[in-house]
Amino acid sequence: MQANGTGQERDSEVSCRNGAQNGESSSAVEAHSNGLVAVTDNENGVSSGSNNNNNGVSAQPAPNNCNNNSSSSTSSTEVKKKKRLSQCEEDVIRLIGQHLHDLGLNQTVDLLMQESGCRLEHPSATRFRNHVMEGEWDKAESDLNELKAMMHSPSAIVRMKFLLLQQKYLEYLEDGKVLEALQVLRAELTPLKYNTERIHVLSGYLMCSHAEDLRAKAEWEGKGTASRTKLLDKLQTYLPPSVMLPPRRLQTLLKQAVELQRERCLYHNTKLDSGLDSVSLLLDHTCSRKQFPCYTQQILTEHCNEVWFCKFSNDGTKLATGSKDTTVIVWHVDVETQQLKLLKTLEGHAYGVSYLAWSPDDTYLIACGPDDCSELWLWNVQTGELRTKMSQSHEDSLTSVAWNPDGKRFVTGGQRGQFYQCDLDGNLLDSWEGVRVQCLWCLGDGRTVLASDTHQRIRGYNFEDLTDRNIVQEDHPIMSFTVSKNGRLALLNVATQGVHLWDLQDRVLVRKYQGVTQGFYTIHSCLGGHNEDFIASGSEDHKVYIWHRRSELPIAELTGHTRTVNCVSWNPVLPGLLASASDDGTVRIWGPAPFLDVQDSEGLNGMSMKTCMNGC
C-alpha cells in the first residue's frame, strides 16, 4: 500500500506497528512516525527517548505477556496486514492527524499513524517545515532541492526560494544586520530574476531607521513564529497535498460544508459568524419557516383609502407609506420590538401618492403621484416641512423619481415624455427630451440613470456626456423595476408575465419567478433579506409571494390582504421585517412566528431565540 502516493515502504511501517503492539522500543518510534517533531515533550521535562513510545504509552518489559499472547498478536497482525485502506480513508486519517497535531496532541497522532500505517507528510516536508520554523534558511533551501522532484510546476521552486530569501532578508534587517541583508538582496534574491518590482520594494526597506518602522512598511509581523507560520502557509501552496497537507485543511472542509448547507437552506435569513464555533457540527443546518417573515406582526390601518406604495428608509428605522387618500405617513420602527408607531403625516398630495423615494441619508423624502399628476413633493422628514413642490408644466406627468448617490440631485419623469434632473430646490439641471419614463433608478457610479420606457425596455442614460444605451429588452411592458445594492441585478415586474430577474452586467435574463398574478397594474417588488437572497412581490390575487433568489418556485405565499397588493418593501437592516401595501387600505408588517418551540430554535444551530427573532 502506498500512503499519500509518496512511495513509502509497507514493510517498515508494519514493523513499526508490530513493535509498538508488543511493547518494544525502536529507533523508528523515537523519530515520531507521524513525521512531525513534538516540541512540547522536552519543554515539559518529559524524555523523548526510547522510554517514550509514539502512542504515548510507556513500554514496560513483559516477556511472559508477549509469549502468552504471541499467537493472538500474530493472528491480529495477519488480519491487519490484509486490511487495505482506501485513498479516501487515508486522506481522512491524515486530516484528523493534522488537526490533532495543531491541537498539540502529538502522541495521539503518533499512535493514529502507527496503527493505520499512514504517514502525515513526507519526511522531506517535515524537515523543511522544521528548518523554516527554526529560521535555518540554508538548510531549508537545501530541503527544496529534495522536494523539487515532487512539485507539479517546475517554476514553483523559484517562487518558493524567493519567499524564503525574502523572509531571511527581513529578519536580517530587523536584527540590524544590514550588510548580511544587503548580501542576500544582491547575491541571492536578484539572481533569481523573479518579481523585480518586489525586489525594488525590498531594497527600499534598507532605509528603515528601526525595527518598528520596518514592520509597519513591510506589513510584516516581525521575526518569530507568526511570520514564519504565515510563510509556511504560502510555501505549502506550491507542494502537492500528498507531500504536505494544506494548513488547517479539516477546518477548511468543515467551513465549506457549513456554508454549502446555508446556501441550500431556503429559509436561511440571518448573518452568522463565519467560524465554526457558532454552529454545531453534529446536526445539519436547517431553518424553519417559522423563523422567516411569513407571519403578520402588525396591521396598520391609519390610511383611509387604497395604499399604493411603501418603502423602508435606508437605515431601517422608518417606513413611509403613500395612499390614494392624499397623505404620506411616516412610521417609526422600534428596532428592538420591531413594532411600528405613527411618526408624521404629510398631507396635501391632491392626486394621491403612488411612489416614494428616500434620500441616501434619509433626511428627505420625495413623493410622486399617478399618471395625471404634474407635481412632485420634497419633504424634510426630520422637521415635517415641505422643502420643494416642483412642477415644470401642467402637462407633465411626474410619476417616478430616483436619487443621485450624492444626495444633492434627483431625476424624475413620466409617461408624457418628461425626463428631468433637478437639485433639492427643484431647479432644472438637465433634461432628456422624448423619453416616456415608467420607472427610474440611479446607479452607484453617480452618472448612469436607468429608465424603463414604453418600448418595453430599460436603457442607461448618462447626463454628463448625453449618451444612452439599451440594457434590457422585454417582450411585454415593464410596469416597474428595482436594482440590487451592488448594481448587478435588476428585478422587473412585467405585465402579464410576472417577476423577472436580469443581470445588468451580462444583459441576460437570469430567472422568471412563478406564481404571482401580474396584469397591467403597477406592482412594485423588492430584493431583501440577508445578502438580498430573497425576492418578494405583491400580486393581483391579494397575496405576497416570496422566492429564494435561486429558485423559480415561491417558498412562501402570504395571505391576509383582501385586495391587490401593490407594493412590498424589505427592511434593509432587519432581514426579518417585511411590509406590504394593498388596495384594501392596510399596510401589513410581516415577521417570524411570535413564539418558537424548542425544536424550531434548535434549527438555528446554536443561535439564541432572541437572535432569531431579531435577525432571522
GROMACS .gro file of N, CA, C and O in nm, residues 223-314:
model
  368
  223LYS      N    1   1.026   3.897   1.305
  223LYS     CA    2   1.091   3.767   1.321
  223LYS      C    3   1.020   3.687   1.431
  223LYS      O    4   0.996   3.738   1.540
  224GLY      N    5   0.987   3.561   1.401
  224GLY     CA    6   0.922   3.479   1.502
  224GLY      C    7   0.822   3.383   1.443
  224GLY      O    8   0.809   3.367   1.322
  225THR      N    9   0.748   3.319   1.533
  225THR     CA   10   0.656   3.212   1.494
  225THR      C   11   0.546   3.261   1.400
  225THR      O   12   0.512   3.193   1.303
  226ALA      N   13   0.490   3.379   1.427
  226ALA     CA   14   0.376   3.428   1.348
  226ALA      C   15   0.412   3.444   1.201
  226ALA      O   16   0.343   3.394   1.112
  227SER      N   17   0.521   3.516   1.174
  227SER     CA   18   0.558   3.541   1.034
  227SER      C   19   0.605   3.414   0.965
  227SER      O   20   0.580   3.393   0.846
  228ARG      N   21   0.673   3.327   1.039
  228ARG     CA   22   0.721   3.203   0.977
  228ARG      C   23   0.606   3.106   0.949
  228ARG      O   24   0.609   3.032   0.850
  229THR      N   25   0.506   3.106   1.036
  229THR     CA   26   0.388   3.023   1.009
  229THR      C   27   0.315   3.073   0.885
  229THR      O   28   0.271   2.992   0.800
  230LYS      N   29   0.302   3.203   0.872
  230LYS     CA   30   0.238   3.259   0.754
  230LYS      C   31   0.320   3.227   0.628
  230LYS      O   32   0.263   3.198   0.522
  231LEU      N   33   0.453   3.230   0.641
  231LEU     CA   34   0.540   3.193   0.530
  231LEU      C   35   0.518   3.048   0.490
  231LEU      O   36   0.508   3.016   0.371
  232LEU      N   37   0.510   2.960   0.589
  232LEU     CA   38   0.486   2.818   0.561
  232LEU      C   39   0.354   2.796   0.488
  232LEU      O   40   0.346   2.713   0.397
  233ASP      N   41   0.252   2.870   0.527
  233ASP     CA   42   0.122   2.859   0.460
  233ASP      C   43   0.134   2.893   0.312
  233ASP      O   44   0.073   2.829   0.226
  234LYS      N   45   0.213   2.996   0.281
  234LYS     CA   46   0.234   3.034   0.141
  234LYS      C   47   0.315   2.929   0.067
  234LYS      O   48   0.284   2.894  -0.047
  235LEU      N   49   0.420   2.880   0.132
  235LEU     CA   50   0.507   2.781   0.068
  235LEU      C   51   0.432   2.652   0.039
  235LEU      O   52   0.455   2.586  -0.063
  236GLN      N   53   0.341   2.615   0.129
  236GLN     CA   54   0.269   2.488   0.112
  236GLN      C   55   0.186   2.486  -0.015
  236GLN      O   56   0.165   2.379  -0.074
  237THR      N   57   0.140   2.602  -0.060
  237THR     CA   58   0.053   2.607  -0.179
  237THR      C   59   0.125   2.555  -0.304
  237THR      O   60   0.060   2.519  -0.402
  238TYR      N   61   0.257   2.551  -0.300
  238TYR     CA   62   0.334   2.502  -0.415
  238TYR      C   63   0.364   2.352  -0.405
  238TYR      O   64   0.419   2.295  -0.499
  239LEU      N   65   0.329   2.291  -0.294
  239LEU     CA   66   0.357   2.148  -0.274
  239LEU      C   67   0.230   2.066  -0.288
  239LEU      O   68   0.122   2.109  -0.244
  240PRO      N   69   0.237   1.948  -0.348
  240PRO     CA   70   0.118   1.862  -0.358
  240PRO      C   71   0.071   1.822  -0.219
  240PRO      O   72   0.152   1.805  -0.127
  241PRO      N   73  -0.059   1.804  -0.200
  241PRO     CA   74  -0.110   1.763  -0.068
  241PRO      C   75  -0.061   1.627  -0.024
  241PRO      O   76  -0.063   1.596   0.094
  242SER      N   77  -0.016   1.543  -0.119
  242SER     CA   78   0.039   1.413  -0.080
  242SER      C   79   0.171   1.430  -0.008
  242SER      O   80   0.213   1.342   0.068
  243VAL      N   81   0.237   1.544  -0.031
  243VAL     CA   82   0.365   1.572   0.035
  243VAL      C   83   0.345   1.648   0.165
  243VAL      O   84   0.401   1.615   0.268
  244MET      N   85   0.263   1.752   0.159
  244MET     CA   86   0.234   1.832   0.278
  244MET      C   87   0.090   1.883   0.268
  244MET      O   88   0.053   1.944   0.169
  245LEU      N   89   0.011   1.855   0.369
  245LEU     CA   90  -0.129   1.897   0.368
  245LEU      C   91  -0.141   2.048   0.373
  245LEU      O   92  -0.061   2.114   0.439
  246PRO      N   93  -0.241   2.104   0.306
  246PRO     CA   94  -0.269   2.248   0.322
  246PRO      C   95  -0.299   2.277   0.469
  246PRO      O   96  -0.354   2.193   0.540
  247PRO      N   97  -0.263   2.395   0.516
  247PRO     CA   98  -0.286   2.427   0.658
  247PRO      C   99  -0.433   2.423   0.696
  247PRO      O  100  -0.519   2.466   0.619
  248ARG      N  101  -0.459   2.366   0.814
  248ARG     CA  102  -0.594   2.362   0.871
  248ARG      C  103  -0.697   2.310   0.769
  248ARG      O  104  -0.805   2.364   0.753
  249ARG      N  105  -0.658   2.202   0.701
  249ARG     CA  106  -0.741   2.152   0.592
  249ARG      C  107  -0.876   2.100   0.640
  249ARG      O  108  -0.979   2.122   0.575
  250LEU      N  109  -0.879   2.031   0.752
  250LEU     CA  110  -1.006   1.978   0.803
  250LEU      C  111  -1.103   2.092   0.836
  250LEU      O  112  -1.222   2.086   0.803
  251GLN      N  113  -1.052   2.197   0.900
  251GLN     CA  114  -1.138   2.311   0.932
  251GLN      C  115  -1.190   2.377   0.805
  251GLN      O  116  -1.306   2.420   0.799
  252THR      N  117  -1.106   2.386   0.704
  252THR     CA  118  -1.150   2.445   0.578
  252THR      C  119  -1.264   2.365   0.516
  252THR      O  120  -1.364   2.422   0.470
  253LEU      N  121  -1.251   2.233   0.515
  253LEU     CA  122  -1.357   2.148   0.460
  253LEU      C  123  -1.486   2.161   0.539
  253LEU      O  124  -1.596   2.164   0.482
  254LEU      N  125  -1.475   2.167   0.672
  254LEU     CA  126  -1.595   2.181   0.755
  254LEU      C  127  -1.665   2.314   0.731
  254LEU      O  128  -1.787   2.321   0.724
  255LYS      N  129  -1.586   2.421   0.717
  255LYS     CA  130  -1.644   2.553   0.687
  255LYS      C  131  -1.717   2.550   0.554
  255LYS      O  132  -1.827   2.605   0.540
  256GLN      N  133  -1.656   2.486   0.454
  256GLN     CA  134  -1.721   2.478   0.323
  256GLN      C  135  -1.851   2.401   0.332
  256GLN      O  136  -1.951   2.438   0.268
  257ALA      N  137  -1.852   2.295   0.410
  257ALA     CA  138  -1.975   2.215   0.425
  257ALA      C  139  -2.085   2.296   0.492
  257ALA      O  140  -2.201   2.293   0.449
  258VAL      N  141  -2.049   2.371   0.595
  258VAL     CA  142  -2.148   2.454   0.665
  258VAL      C  143  -2.202   2.562   0.572
  258VAL      O  144  -2.324   2.587   0.566
  259GLU      N  145  -2.112   2.627   0.498
  259GLU     CA  146  -2.156   2.733   0.406
  259GLU      C  147  -2.246   2.678   0.297
  259GLU      O  148  -2.345   2.741   0.258
  260LEU      N  149  -2.216   2.559   0.247
  260LEU     CA  150  -2.300   2.498   0.144
  260LEU      C  151  -2.438   2.466   0.199
  260LEU      O  152  -2.539   2.487   0.130
  261GLN      N  153  -2.444   2.417   0.322
  261GLN     CA  154  -2.574   2.389   0.382
  261GLN      C  155  -2.655   2.516   0.398
  261GLN      O  156  -2.776   2.518   0.376
  262ARG      N  157  -2.589   2.624   0.436
  262ARG     CA  158  -2.661   2.752   0.450
  262ARG      C  159  -2.713   2.799   0.315
  262ARG      O  160  -2.825   2.851   0.305
  263GLU      N  161  -2.631   2.783   0.211
  263GLU     CA  162  -2.673   2.827   0.078
  263GLU      C  163  -2.794   2.747   0.029
  263GLU      O  164  -2.880   2.801  -0.041
  264ARG      N  165  -2.799   2.621   0.065
  264ARG     CA  166  -2.909   2.536   0.020
  264ARG      C  167  -3.033   2.547   0.108
  264ARG      O  168  -3.138   2.493   0.073
  265CYS      N  169  -3.019   2.616   0.219
  265CYS     CA  170  -3.133   2.632   0.311
  265CYS      C  171  -3.223   2.743   0.259
  265CYS      O  172  -3.183   2.859   0.252
  266LEU      N  173  -3.344   2.709   0.221
  266LEU     CA  174  -3.435   2.805   0.157
  266LEU      C  175  -3.475   2.919   0.250
  266LEU      O  176  -3.506   3.028   0.204
  267TYR      N  177  -3.475   2.894   0.382
  267TYR     CA  178  -3.523   2.995   0.475
  267TYR      C  179  -3.410   3.060   0.555
  267TYR      O  180  -3.437   3.133   0.651
  268HIS      N  181  -3.286   3.036   0.516
  268HIS     CA  182  -3.175   3.096   0.591
  268HIS      C  183  -3.171   3.246   0.565
  268HIS      O  184  -3.149   3.292   0.454
  269ASN      N  185  -3.192   3.324   0.670
  269ASN     CA  186  -3.209   3.468   0.654
  269ASN      C  187  -3.142   3.545   0.768
  269ASN      O  188  -3.196   3.641   0.820
  270THR      N  189  -3.025   3.500   0.807
  270THR     CA  190  -2.955   3.570   0.914
  270THR      C  191  -2.806   3.559   0.893
  270THR      O  192  -2.757   3.460   0.836
  271LYS      N  193  -2.734   3.658   0.935
  271LYS     CA  194  -2.589   3.658   0.922
  271LYS      C  195  -2.529   3.587   1.043
  271LYS      O  196  -2.550   3.628   1.156
  272LEU      N  197  -2.455   3.479   1.016
  272LEU     CA  198  -2.390   3.406   1.123
  272LEU      C  199  -2.239   3.422   1.112
  272LEU      O  200  -2.185   3.452   1.006
  273ASP      N  201  -2.173   3.402   1.225
  273ASP     CA  202  -2.027   3.406   1.227
  273ASP      C  203  -1.973   3.302   1.129
  273ASP      O  204  -2.020   3.190   1.124
  274SER      N  205  -1.872   3.343   1.050
  274SER     CA  206  -1.815   3.251   0.951
  274SER      C  207  -1.735   3.139   1.016
  274SER      O  208  -1.703   3.040   0.952
  275GLY      N  209  -1.701   3.153   1.146
  275GLY     CA  210  -1.626   3.049   1.215
  275GLY      C  211  -1.714   2.931   1.250
  275GLY      O  212  -1.837   2.936   1.242
  276LEU      N  213  -1.650   2.823   1.290
  276LEU     CA  214  -1.723   2.701   1.324
  276LEU      C  215  -1.778   2.702   1.465
  276LEU      O  216  -1.859   2.616   1.501
  277ASP      N  217  -1.732   2.796   1.549
  277ASP     CA  218  -1.775   2.798   1.689
  277ASP      C  219  -1.922   2.834   1.704
  277ASP      O  220  -1.983   2.806   1.808
  278SER      N  221  -1.981   2.899   1.602
  278SER     CA  222  -2.120   2.944   1.614
  278SER      C  223  -2.221   2.839   1.570
  278SER      O  224  -2.341   2.862   1.576
  279VAL      N  225  -2.174   2.723   1.523
  279VAL     CA  226  -2.265   2.620   1.476
  279VAL      C  227  -2.231   2.487   1.542
  279VAL      O  228  -2.124   2.470   1.601
  280SER      N  229  -2.323   2.394   1.530
  280SER     CA  230  -2.299   2.258   1.577
  280SER      C  231  -2.269   2.170   1.456
  280SER      O  232  -2.346   2.169   1.359
  281LEU      N  233  -2.160   2.097   1.463
  281LEU     CA  234  -2.126   2.005   1.354
  281LEU      C  235  -2.200   1.873   1.367
  281LEU      O  236  -2.189   1.787   1.279
  282LEU      N  237  -2.277   1.857   1.473
  282LEU     CA  238  -2.346   1.731   1.498
  282LEU      C  239  -2.482   1.725   1.429
  282LEU      O  240  -2.544   1.619   1.423
  283LEU      N  241  -2.529   1.841   1.378
  283LEU     CA  242  -2.659   1.847   1.312
  283LEU      C  243  -2.645   1.918   1.179
  283LEU      O  244  -2.562   2.008   1.164
  284ASP      N  245  -2.729   1.882   1.083
  284ASP     CA  246  -2.736   1.957   0.958
  284ASP      C  247  -2.800   2.093   0.985
  284ASP      O  248  -2.885   2.107   1.073
  285HIS      N  249  -2.757   2.192   0.907
  285HIS     CA  250  -2.814   2.326   0.922
  285HIS      C  251  -2.953   2.329   0.860
  285HIS      O  252  -2.971   2.296   0.742
  286THR      N  253  -3.053   2.367   0.938
  286THR     CA  254  -3.189   2.383   0.887
  286THR      C  255  -3.252   2.505   0.953
  286THR      O  256  -3.233   2.529   1.072
  287CYS      N  257  -3.326   2.582   0.874
  287CYS     CA  258  -3.404   2.694   0.927
  287CYS      C  259  -3.551   2.664   0.904
  287CYS      O  260  -3.590   2.628   0.792
  288SER      N  261  -3.629   2.681   1.005
  288SER     CA  262  -3.772   2.656   0.994
  288SER      C  263  -3.842   2.774   0.927
  288SER      O  264  -3.796   2.888   0.934
  289ARG      N  265  -3.953   2.746   0.864
  289ARG     CA  266  -4.035   2.853   0.805
  289ARG      C  267  -4.082   2.950   0.914
  289ARG      O  268  -4.107   3.067   0.886
  290LYS      N  269  -4.092   2.901   1.036
  290LYS     CA  270  -4.137   2.986   1.146
  290LYS      C  271  -4.037   3.096   1.179
  290LYS      O  272  -4.070   3.193   1.246
  291GLN      N  273  -3.912   3.078   1.133
  291GLN     CA  274  -3.810   3.179   1.158
  291GLN      C  275  -3.807   3.286   1.048
  291GLN      O  276  -3.728   3.379   1.053
  292PHE      N  277  -3.895   3.272   0.949
  292PHE     CA  278  -3.897   3.357   0.831
  292PHE      C  279  -4.013   3.457   0.842
  292PHE      O  280  -4.113   3.428   0.908
  293PRO      N  281  -4.001   3.574   0.780
  293PRO     CA  282  -4.110   3.673   0.791
  293PRO      C  283  -4.235   3.633   0.712
  293PRO      O  284  -4.267   3.690   0.607
  294CYS      N  285  -4.306   3.534   0.764
  294CYS     CA  286  -4.427   3.482   0.699
  294CYS      C  287  -4.552   3.509   0.781
  294CYS      O  288  -4.662   3.467   0.743
  295TYR      N  289  -4.538   3.578   0.895
  295TYR     CA  290  -4.649   3.592   0.988
  295TYR      C  291  -4.679   3.739   1.012
  295TYR      O  292  -4.588   3.821   1.030
  296THR      N  293  -4.807   3.773   1.011
  296THR     CA  294  -4.848   3.912   1.033
  296THR      C  295  -4.817   3.953   1.176
  296THR      O  296  -4.869   3.895   1.271
  297GLN      N  297  -4.730   4.053   1.190
  297GLN     CA  298  -4.698   4.105   1.323
  297GLN      C  299  -4.781   4.227   1.358
  297GLN      O  300  -4.805   4.255   1.475
  298GLN      N  301  -4.823   4.301   1.255
  298GLN     CA  302  -4.894   4.426   1.279
  298GLN      C  303  -4.972   4.464   1.154
  298GLN      O  304  -4.927   4.438   1.040
  299ILE      N  305  -5.090   4.522   1.172
  299ILE     CA  306  -5.169   4.574   1.060
  299ILE      C  307  -5.189   4.724   1.083
  299ILE      O  308  -5.246   4.764   1.185
  300LEU      N  309  -5.139   4.804   0.991
  300LEU     CA  310  -5.150   4.950   1.001
  300LEU      C  311  -5.273   4.995   0.923
  300LEU      O  312  -5.282   4.973   0.802
  301THR      N  313  -5.367   5.057   0.993
  301THR     CA  314  -5.497   5.091   0.931
  301THR      C  315  -5.524   5.240   0.929
  301THR      O  316  -5.638   5.282   0.909
  302GLU      N  317  -5.419   5.324   0.946
  302GLU     CA  318  -5.442   5.468   0.954
  302GLU      C  319  -5.479   5.531   0.821
  302GLU      O  320  -5.541   5.637   0.817
  303HIS      N  321  -5.442   5.471   0.709
  303HIS     CA  322  -5.487   5.524   0.580
  303HIS      C  323  -5.635   5.493   0.560
  303HIS      O  324  -5.685   5.389   0.605
  304CYS      N  325  -5.704   5.584   0.490
  304CYS     CA  326  -5.848   5.565   0.471
  304CYS      C  327  -5.885   5.537   0.326
  304CYS      O  328  -6.001   5.554   0.286
  305ASN      N  329  -5.785   5.497   0.247
  305ASN     CA  330  -5.812   5.459   0.108
  305ASN      C  331  -5.700   5.364   0.064
  305ASN      O  332  -5.617   5.323   0.145
  306GLU      N  333  -5.701   5.330  -0.065
  306GLU     CA  334  -5.601   5.238  -0.117
  306GLU      C  335  -5.459   5.285  -0.084
  306GLU      O  336  -5.428   5.403  -0.097
  307VAL      N  337  -5.371   5.191  -0.044
  307VAL     CA  338  -5.231   5.223  -0.017
  307VAL      C  339  -5.150   5.176  -0.137
  307VAL      O  340  -5.148   5.056  -0.168
  308TRP      N  341  -5.086   5.272  -0.205
  308TRP     CA  342  -5.022   5.241  -0.333
  308TRP      C  343  -4.872   5.209  -0.321
  308TRP      O  344  -4.816   5.147  -0.409
  309PHE      N  345  -4.809   5.256  -0.213
  309PHE     CA  346  -4.664   5.240  -0.206
  309PHE      C  347  -4.619   5.234  -0.060
  309PHE      O  348  -4.681   5.294   0.029
  310CYS      N  349  -4.506   5.162  -0.039
  310CYS     CA  350  -4.443   5.161   0.092
  310CYS      C  351  -4.293   5.142   0.073
  310CYS      O  352  -4.249   5.075  -0.021
  311LYS      N  353  -4.215   5.205   0.160
  311LYS     CA  354  -4.069   5.196   0.146
  311LYS      C  355  -4.003   5.222   0.281
  311LYS      O  356  -4.026   5.325   0.344
  312PHE      N  357  -3.916   5.127   0.323
  312PHE     CA  358  -3.835   5.148   0.443
  312PHE      C  359  -3.722   5.245   0.413
  312PHE      O  360  -3.670   5.250   0.301
  313SER      N  361  -3.683   5.322   0.514
  313SER     CA  362  -3.567   5.411   0.499
  313SER      C  363  -3.440   5.328   0.490
  313SER      O  364  -3.438   5.210   0.525
  314ASN      N  365  -3.333   5.391   0.445
  314ASN     CA  366  -3.207   5.320   0.424
  314ASN      C  367  -3.148   5.267   0.555
  314ASN      O  368  -3.077   5.165   0.556
   0.00000   0.00000   0.00000
